[in-house]
Amino acid sequence: MFEGREVDGYATPGFKCRMTTQPHPHLEHDFMGLAFRQAEAAAARDEVPIGAVLVDSTTGQVLAADHNRVEELHDPTAHAEMLVIRAVSTGRKEKRLPLCDLYVTLEPCPMCATAISFARLRRLIFAARDPKGGGVEHGPKIFQQPTCHHRPELFGGLDETRSATLLKTFFQSKR
Amino acid sequence: MFEGREVDGYATPGFKCRMTTQPHPHLEHDFMGLAFRQAEAAAARDEVPIGAVLVDSTTGQVLAADHNRVEELHDPTAHAEMLVIRAVSTGRKEKRLPLCDLYVTLEPCPMCATAISFARLRRLIFAARDPKGGGVEHGPKIFQQPTCHHRPELFGGLDETRSATLLKTFFQSKR
């Protein structure tokens, strides 16, 4: 469980945040920056560079930060989002986390989007959009399905270029 | 890891099986029966009664059998299908299981259907169809998405009534 707090705020025009004390008008903590450092750590381990951070929206505390571990764990479901949701839900013994926000460096796939819905997360903030594998704005658009019982607040495209560059560099190095 | 072998074969018209020795013309082992016993065990533990069995299609060996454990683990992703896929992939240290078949007592949700695709399972056999929460024949129809990279062979509706009755009885008892 990640215990630290991020303090490097940055601007995201139009991004609303309910944090109590805001050194920056838009975002108190650089949660997405922390997710990016997780993504970079993933790349260094030869994992697809995607990072995720789960935050308690009432306190601003980072509850979990992780990255893809599909290769390390030999687990096709070990996406960053799944790992942080499972870490916090099992750690807190709460199968639903309605006060938590998820920051992730790439649009979640349909598996992770459905897990986000099951966990009742309050808000999903992702960086790059993913036309090939995403399940939020692309493909099955999980949260738009009539059978989807919980749709988090959505913010996509935050720091999109940084994420796209990270992924592009990683996959180019694999060729 | 479940090590036993099921020997009570039963007929499923039109169901093709590549098992080497077949005491029954359609299905050597009653894998769905084993999945049902898992589902019944789930109900006894106050878990939503859904069971899953992962089988090595080349040997007929049951590699994992489990049921929903969302309540026990406080994990919204602890569906039966996810648990058996993770158990086998991490146990074998193989992120893809292209020779494995999954038997599950209910149509998988979009999360599990996507995980099945990621794991490259050969075949998915499910019992009851699930118009409310399913992601195979209903909702996002994961395997029909152009962005879905692997579609297993599909067999739905096997022992559908038994599964529907089990679920109905469970939810009626909850009212």
Tab-separated table of C-alpha atoms in Angstrom:
chain	number	residue	atom	x	y	z
A	1	MET	CA	0.000	0.000	0.000
A	2	PHE	CA	1.440	3.345	-1.053
A	3	GLU	CA	1.448	5.723	1.903
A	4	GLY	CA	3.057	8.861	0.483
A	5	ARG	CA	1.397	12.074	-0.619
A	6	GLU	CA	2.127	13.902	-3.847
A	7	VAL	CA	2.470	17.668	-3.585
A	8	ASP	CA	3.383	18.846	-7.087
A	9	GLY	CA	0.162	20.325	-8.339
A	10	TYR	CA	-0.373	21.190	-11.981
A	11	ALA	CA	-3.016	22.877	-14.033
A	12	THR	CA	-5.700	21.123	-16.014
A	13	PRO	CA	-8.103	23.652	-17.465
A	14	GLY	CA	-11.681	22.850	-16.642
A	15	PHE	CA	-10.767	20.125	-14.188
A	16	LYS	CA	-12.848	20.439	-11.044
A	17	CYS	CA	-11.595	19.091	-7.781
A	18	ARG	CA	-13.229	18.950	-4.365
A	19	MET	CA	-10.040	18.816	-2.317
A	20	THR	CA	-10.298	20.914	0.828
A	21	THR	CA	-7.017	22.848	0.561
A	22	GLN	CA	-5.838	23.684	-2.909
A	23	PRO	CA	-2.363	25.146	-3.423
A	24	HIS	CA	-3.232	24.966	-7.105
A	25	PRO	CA	-6.611	26.138	-8.355
A	26	HIS	CA	-7.309	22.892	-10.164
A	27	LEU	CA	-5.605	19.985	-8.499
A	28	GLU	CA	-3.973	19.745	-5.112
A	29	HIS	CA	-1.860	16.704	-5.724
A	30	ASP	CA	-0.250	15.443	-8.877
A	31	PHE	CA	-1.948	12.066	-8.790
A	32	MET	CA	-1.566	11.616	-12.526
A	33	GLY	CA	2.124	12.428	-12.190
A	34	LEU	CA	2.392	9.620	-9.668
A	35	ALA	CA	0.568	7.310	-12.077
A	36	PHE	CA	3.114	8.277	-14.749
A	37	ARG	CA	6.008	7.398	-12.476
A	38	GLN	CA	4.385	3.993	-12.009
A	39	ALA	CA	4.069	3.668	-15.785
A	40	GLU	CA	7.738	4.537	-16.211
A	41	ALA	CA	8.677	1.955	-13.587
A	42	ALA	CA	6.639	-0.592	-15.573
A	43	ALA	CA	8.576	0.195	-18.769
A	44	ALA	CA	11.849	-0.315	-16.908
A	45	ARG	CA	10.601	-3.805	-15.978
A	46	ASP	CA	9.524	-4.607	-19.530
A	47	GLU	CA	5.851	-4.325	-18.644
A	48	VAL	CA	3.464	-2.350	-20.838
A	49	PRO	CA	3.886	1.145	-19.347
A	50	ILE	CA	0.557	1.887	-17.731
A	51	GLY	CA	0.254	3.170	-14.181
A	52	ALA	CA	-2.702	3.700	-11.861
A	53	VAL	CA	-3.334	5.443	-8.573
A	54	LEU	CA	-6.362	5.078	-6.320
A	55	VAL	CA	-7.121	8.073	-4.139
A	56	ASP	CA	-9.473	8.631	-1.217
A	57	SER	CA	-11.383	11.658	-2.494
A	58	THR	CA	-12.349	12.764	1.000
A	59	THR	CA	-8.783	13.034	2.320
A	60	GLY	CA	-6.629	13.206	-0.817
A	61	GLN	CA	-4.684	10.209	0.471
A	62	VAL	CA	-3.125	7.880	-2.076
A	63	LEU	CA	-4.425	4.434	-1.125
A	64	ALA	CA	-2.604	2.418	-3.782
A	65	ALA	CA	-0.291	3.019	-6.727
A	66	ASP	CA	0.766	0.291	-9.106
A	67	HIS	CA	1.510	-0.568	-12.717
A	68	ASN	CA	0.832	-3.415	-15.109
A	69	ARG	CA	2.339	-6.670	-13.870
A	70	VAL	CA	1.085	-9.085	-16.525
A	71	GLU	CA	4.597	-10.322	-17.322
A	72	GLU	CA	5.891	-10.482	-13.768
A	73	LEU	CA	2.850	-12.314	-12.378
A	74	HIS	CA	2.054	-14.300	-15.555
A	75	ASP	CA	-1.478	-13.042	-15.014
A	76	PRO	CA	-3.467	-11.692	-17.987
A	77	THR	CA	-5.728	-9.788	-15.583
A	78	ALA	CA	-2.902	-7.989	-13.755
A	79	HIS	CA	-3.607	-4.571	-15.220
A	80	ALA	CA	-2.677	-1.546	-13.116
A	81	GLU	CA	-6.316	-0.655	-12.468
A	82	MET	CA	-7.231	-4.158	-11.296
A	83	LEU	CA	-4.249	-4.268	-8.952
A	84	VAL	CA	-5.009	-0.994	-7.183
A	85	ILE	CA	-8.736	-1.738	-6.887
A	86	ARG	CA	-8.046	-5.186	-5.440
A	87	ALA	CA	-5.347	-3.879	-3.109
A	88	VAL	CA	-7.654	-1.276	-1.605
A	89	SER	CA	-10.887	-3.282	-1.522
A	90	THR	CA	-9.280	-6.325	0.082
A	91	GLY	CA	-7.140	-4.151	2.380
A	92	ARG	CA	-10.140	-2.177	3.591
A	93	LYS	CA	-12.452	-5.202	3.488
A	94	GLU	CA	-14.859	-3.177	1.369
A	95	LYS	CA	-16.034	-4.549	-1.944
A	96	ARG	CA	-17.257	-1.096	-2.961
A	97	LEU	CA	-15.210	2.095	-2.894
A	98	PRO	CA	-17.661	4.894	-3.709
A	99	LEU	CA	-15.454	7.645	-2.288
A	100	CYS	CA	-12.396	6.683	-4.315
A	101	ASP	CA	-11.038	8.197	-7.528
A	102	LEU	CA	-8.864	6.335	-10.011
A	103	TYR	CA	-6.092	7.999	-12.016
A	104	VAL	CA	-4.704	5.914	-14.864
A	105	THR	CA	-2.335	6.764	-17.704
A	106	LEU	CA	-4.386	5.026	-20.415
A	107	GLU	CA	-8.085	4.619	-21.103
A	108	PRO	CA	-9.091	1.424	-19.264
A	109	CYS	CA	-9.895	-1.731	-21.244
A	110	PRO	CA	-13.366	-3.314	-20.978
A	111	MET	CA	-12.207	-5.632	-18.167
A	112	CYS	CA	-10.939	-2.757	-16.036
A	113	ALA	CA	-13.870	-0.484	-16.901
A	114	THR	CA	-16.285	-3.176	-15.693
A	115	ALA	CA	-14.245	-3.654	-12.510
A	116	ILE	CA	-14.383	0.128	-11.943
A	117	SER	CA	-18.152	-0.077	-12.226
A	118	PHE	CA	-18.359	-3.055	-9.830
A	119	ALA	CA	-16.184	-1.185	-7.306
A	120	ARG	CA	-18.497	1.844	-7.595
A	121	LEU	CA	-15.567	4.251	-7.933
A	122	ARG	CA	-16.588	7.899	-7.784
A	123	ARG	CA	-14.407	9.231	-10.569
A	124	LEU	CA	-12.171	7.921	-13.338
A	125	ILE	CA	-9.463	10.194	-14.711
A	126	PHE	CA	-7.368	8.801	-17.542
A	127	ALA	CA	-4.630	10.190	-19.758
A	128	ALA	CA	-4.331	8.846	-23.320
A	129	ARG	CA	-7.401	7.613	-25.137
A	130	ASP	CA	-7.047	4.114	-26.565
A	131	PRO	CA	-8.992	3.515	-29.782
A	132	LYS	CA	-7.512	0.008	-30.153
A	133	GLY	CA	-8.039	-1.448	-26.707
A	134	GLY	CA	-10.054	1.043	-24.664
A	135	GLY	CA	-13.464	0.217	-23.272
A	136	VAL	CA	-14.636	3.618	-22.058
A	137	GLU	CA	-14.748	5.938	-25.084
A	138	HIS	CA	-14.051	3.137	-27.550
A	139	GLY	CA	-15.012	-0.469	-28.265
A	140	PRO	CA	-17.847	-1.621	-26.014
A	141	LYS	CA	-18.053	1.753	-24.192
A	142	ILE	CA	-18.833	-0.093	-20.983
A	143	PHE	CA	-20.301	2.822	-19.036
A	144	GLN	CA	-22.763	3.605	-21.814
A	145	GLN	CA	-24.266	0.107	-21.778
A	146	PRO	CA	-27.849	-0.053	-20.456
A	147	THR	CA	-26.742	-3.025	-18.325
A	148	CYS	CA	-23.999	-0.990	-16.607
A	149	HIS	CA	-25.205	-0.265	-13.072
A	150	HIS	CA	-22.650	2.356	-12.066
A	151	ARG	CA	-20.980	4.992	-14.180
A	152	PRO	CA	-18.208	7.017	-12.545
A	153	GLU	CA	-17.603	10.660	-13.374
A	154	LEU	CA	-15.268	10.609	-16.359
A	155	PHE	CA	-12.317	12.806	-17.299
A	156	GLY	CA	-10.290	11.666	-20.295
A	157	GLY	CA	-7.311	13.129	-22.136
A	158	LEU	CA	-5.396	14.497	-19.125
A	159	ASP	CA	-1.699	14.618	-20.112
A	160	GLU	CA	-2.579	12.574	-23.177
A	161	THR	CA	0.626	13.307	-25.107
A	162	ARG	CA	2.902	12.205	-22.281
A	163	SER	CA	1.148	8.859	-22.056
A	164	ALA	CA	1.030	8.319	-25.817
A	165	THR	CA	4.739	9.082	-26.101
A	166	LEU	CA	5.588	6.684	-23.283
A	167	LEU	CA	3.618	3.861	-24.905
A	168	LYS	CA	4.909	4.597	-28.407
A	169	THR	CA	8.537	4.606	-27.239
A	170	PHE	CA	7.993	1.333	-25.383
A	171	PHE	CA	6.459	-0.498	-28.329
A	172	GLN	CA	9.010	0.909	-30.788
A	173	SER	CA	11.780	-0.505	-28.595
A	174	LYS	CA	10.091	-3.917	-28.842
A	175	ARG	CA	10.259	-4.147	-32.625
B	1	MET	CA	-5.550	-26.436	-7.580
B	2	PHE	CA	-8.257	-29.030	-8.088
B	3	GLU	CA	-6.675	-32.354	-8.975
B	4	GLY	CA	-9.708	-34.657	-9.300
B	5	ARG	CA	-11.344	-35.894	-12.458
B	6	GLU	CA	-15.054	-35.990	-13.070
B	7	VAL	CA	-16.422	-39.154	-14.658
B	8	ASP	CA	-20.179	-38.612	-14.894
B	9	GLY	CA	-20.617	-37.824	-18.572
B	10	TYR	CA	-23.860	-36.473	-19.922
B	11	ALA	CA	-25.330	-35.685	-23.267
B	12	THR	CA	-25.412	-32.290	-24.879
B	13	PRO	CA	-26.836	-32.532	-28.394
B	14	GLY	CA	-24.571	-30.898	-30.920
B	15	PHE	CA	-21.750	-30.431	-28.471
B	16	LYS	CA	-18.463	-31.453	-30.039
B	17	CYS	CA	-15.592	-32.553	-27.884
B	18	ARG	CA	-12.070	-33.503	-28.838
B	19	MET	CA	-11.345	-35.645	-25.785
B	20	THR	CA	-9.285	-38.700	-26.736
B	21	THR	CA	-11.295	-41.353	-24.912
B	22	GLN	CA	-15.013	-40.799	-24.741
B	23	PRO	CA	-17.201	-43.080	-22.603
B	24	HIS	CA	-19.991	-40.737	-23.627
B	25	PRO	CA	-20.404	-39.673	-27.252
B	26	HIS	CA	-20.472	-35.965	-26.433
B	27	LEU	CA	-18.571	-35.226	-23.262
B	28	GLU	CA	-16.183	-37.406	-21.340
B	29	HIS	CA	-16.325	-35.609	-18.046
B	30	ASP	CA	-19.108	-33.707	-16.382
B	31	PHE	CA	-17.176	-30.480	-16.102
B	32	MET	CA	-20.337	-28.400	-15.940
B	33	GLY	CA	-21.564	-30.649	-13.133
B	34	LEU	CA	-18.407	-29.811	-11.246
B	35	ALA	CA	-18.977	-26.101	-11.912
B	36	PHE	CA	-22.492	-26.528	-10.490
B	37	ARG	CA	-21.157	-28.111	-7.328
B	38	GLN	CA	-18.894	-25.072	-6.971
B	39	ALA	CA	-21.900	-22.804	-7.456
B	40	GLU	CA	-23.822	-24.696	-4.775
B	41	ALA	CA	-20.863	-24.360	-2.422
B	42	ALA	CA	-20.920	-20.619	-3.104
B	43	ALA	CA	-24.604	-20.367	-2.154
B	44	ALA	CA	-23.886	-22.179	1.111
B	45	ARG	CA	-21.317	-19.458	1.848
B	46	ASP	CA	-23.708	-16.651	0.969
B	47	GLU	CA	-21.840	-15.879	-2.234
B	48	VAL	CA	-23.715	-15.389	-5.507
B	49	PRO	CA	-23.925	-19.008	-6.733
B	50	ILE	CA	-21.725	-19.090	-9.801
B	51	GLY	CA	-19.076	-21.737	-10.332
B	52	ALA	CA	-16.313	-22.148	-12.905
B	53	VAL	CA	-13.955	-24.907	-13.962
B	54	LEU	CA	-10.876	-24.562	-16.156
B	55	VAL	CA	-9.918	-27.683	-18.073
B	56	ASP	CA	-6.836	-28.650	-20.072
B	57	SER	CA	-8.481	-29.612	-23.359
B	58	THR	CA	-5.567	-31.840	-24.386
B	59	THR	CA	-5.735	-34.085	-21.315
B	60	GLY	CA	-9.203	-33.491	-19.867
B	61	GLN	CA	-7.577	-32.563	-16.570
B	62	VAL	CA	-9.380	-30.110	-14.323
B	63	LEU	CA	-6.803	-27.400	-13.622
B	64	ALA	CA	-8.906	-25.218	-11.327
B	65	ALA	CA	-12.433	-25.134	-9.946
B	66	ASP	CA	-13.773	-22.236	-7.933
B	67	HIS	CA	-16.783	-20.062	-7.225
B	68	ASN	CA	-17.500	-16.392	-6.650
B	69	ARG	CA	-15.672	-15.070	-3.603
B	70	VAL	CA	-16.606	-11.382	-3.754
B	71	GLU	CA	-17.975	-11.384	-0.197
B	72	GLU	CA	-15.262	-13.536	1.357
B	73	LEU	CA	-12.369	-11.616	-0.201
B	74	HIS	CA	-14.082	-8.204	-0.222
B	75	ASP	CA	-12.946	-8.078	-3.848
B	76	PRO	CA	-15.371	-6.872	-6.523
B	77	THR	CA	-13.296	-8.668	-9.171
B	78	ALA	CA	-13.342	-12.080	-7.424
B	79	HIS	CA	-15.699	-13.714	-9.909
B	80	ALA	CA	-15.374	-17.478	-10.383
B	81	GLU	CA	-13.962	-17.081	-13.903
B	82	MET	CA	-11.291	-14.604	-12.806
B	83	LEU	CA	-10.213	-16.829	-9.938
B	84	VAL	CA	-9.708	-19.951	-12.041
B	85	ILE	CA	-7.942	-18.073	-14.847
B	86	ARG	CA	-5.590	-16.383	-12.378
B	87	ALA	CA	-4.973	-19.614	-10.468
B	88	VAL	CA	-3.934	-21.485	-13.598
B	89	SER	CA	-2.028	-18.700	-15.374
B	90	THR	CA	0.005	-17.758	-12.306
B	91	GLY	CA	0.445	-21.421	-11.306
B	92	ARG	CA	1.726	-22.400	-14.744
B	93	LYS	CA	3.545	-19.114	-15.234
B	94	GLU	CA	1.741	-18.689	-18.546
B	95	LYS	CA	-0.198	-15.512	-19.228
B	96	ARG	CA	-2.006	-17.221	-22.107
B	97	LEU	CA	-3.852	-20.523	-21.909
B	98	PRO	CA	-4.845	-21.312	-25.514
B	99	LEU	CA	-5.413	-25.030	-24.832
B	100	CYS	CA	-7.792	-24.464	-21.929
B	101	ASP	CA	-11.585	-24.556	-21.861
B	102	LEU	CA	-13.721	-22.723	-19.321
B	103	TYR	CA	-17.011	-24.091	-17.971
B	104	VAL	CA	-19.094	-21.592	-16.032
B	105	THR	CA	-22.647	-21.748	-14.712
B	106	LEU	CA	-23.628	-18.265	-15.899
B	107	GLU	CA	-22.851	-16.165	-18.946
B	108	PRO	CA	-19.697	-14.215	-18.039
B	109	CYS	CA	-19.916	-10.483	-17.352
B	110	PRO	CA	-17.930	-8.030	-19.529
B	111	MET	CA	-14.994	-8.095	-17.096
B	112	CYS	CA	-14.684	-11.866	-17.207
B	113	ALA	CA	-15.354	-12.061	-20.951
B	114	THR	CA	-12.480	-9.646	-21.565
B	115	ALA	CA	-10.226	-11.647	-19.235
B	116	ILE	CA	-11.151	-14.811	-21.179
B	117	SER	CA	-10.083	-13.048	-24.356
B	118	PHE	CA	-6.793	-11.855	-22.796
B	119	ALA	CA	-6.068	-15.402	-21.585
B	120	ARG	CA	-6.721	-16.702	-25.114
B	121	LEU	CA	-8.912	-19.539	-23.830
B	122	ARG	CA	-9.853	-22.050	-26.510
B	123	ARG	CA	-13.488	-22.547	-25.594
B	124	LEU	CA	-16.101	-21.019	-23.321
B	125	ILE	CA	-19.061	-23.152	-22.247
B	126	PHE	CA	-21.644	-21.467	-20.048
B	127	ALA	CA	-25.002	-22.503	-18.605
B	128	ALA	CA	-27.631	-19.796	-18.053
B	129	ARG	CA	-27.693	-16.771	-20.277
B	130	ASP	CA	-27.697	-13.454	-18.376
B	131	PRO	CA	-29.596	-10.641	-20.079
B	132	LYS	CA	-29.047	-8.313	-17.101
B	133	GLY	CA	-25.325	-8.689	-16.475
B	134	GLY	CA	-23.882	-10.853	-19.236
B	135	GLY	CA	-21.252	-9.573	-21.621
B	136	VAL	CA	-21.136	-12.371	-24.196
B	137	GLU	CA	-24.600	-12.616	-25.765
B	138	HIS	CA	-25.881	-9.489	-24.017
B	139	GLY	CA	-24.780	-5.969	-23.127
B	140	PRO	CA	-21.454	-5.106	-24.756
B	141	LYS	CA	-21.124	-8.549	-26.432
B	142	ILE	CA	-17.386	-8.418	-25.860
B	143	PHE	CA	-16.360	-11.077	-28.364
B	144	GLN	CA	-18.242	-9.341	-31.164
B	145	GLN	CA	-16.359	-6.073	-30.706
B	146	PRO	CA	-13.985	-5.213	-33.561
B	147	THR	CA	-11.367	-4.387	-30.925
B	148	CYS	CA	-11.581	-7.897	-29.390
B	149	HIS	CA	-8.433	-9.745	-30.425
B	150	HIS	CA	-9.410	-13.269	-29.421
B	151	ARG	CA	-12.798	-14.902	-29.519
B	152	PRO	CA	-13.081	-18.376	-27.964
B	153	GLU	CA	-15.403	-21.014	-29.357
B	154	LEU	CA	-18.724	-20.394	-27.619
B	155	PHE	CA	-21.361	-22.769	-26.288
B	156	GLY	CA	-24.178	-21.170	-24.284
B	157	GLY	CA	-27.294	-22.541	-22.641
B	158	LEU	CA	-25.873	-25.850	-21.370
B	159	ASP	CA	-27.984	-26.899	-18.339
B	160	GLU	CA	-29.525	-23.448	-18.388
B	161	THR	CA	-32.533	-24.293	-16.217
B	162	ARG	CA	-30.425	-25.717	-13.402
B	163	SER	CA	-28.357	-22.556	-13.221
B	164	ALA	CA	-31.332	-20.227	-13.451
B	165	THR	CA	-33.109	-22.113	-10.653
B	166	LEU	CA	-30.028	-21.986	-8.434
B	167	LEU	CA	-29.674	-18.225	-8.892
B	168	LYS	CA	-33.412	-17.559	-8.506
B	169	THR	CA	-33.607	-19.546	-5.268
B	170	PHE	CA	-30.561	-17.720	-3.922
B	171	PHE	CA	-31.856	-14.238	-4.629
B	172	GLN	CA	-35.374	-15.084	-3.381
B	173	SER	CA	-33.849	-16.164	-0.078
B	174	LYS	CA	-32.170	-12.743	0.152
B	175	ARG	CA	-35.392	-10.749	0.020
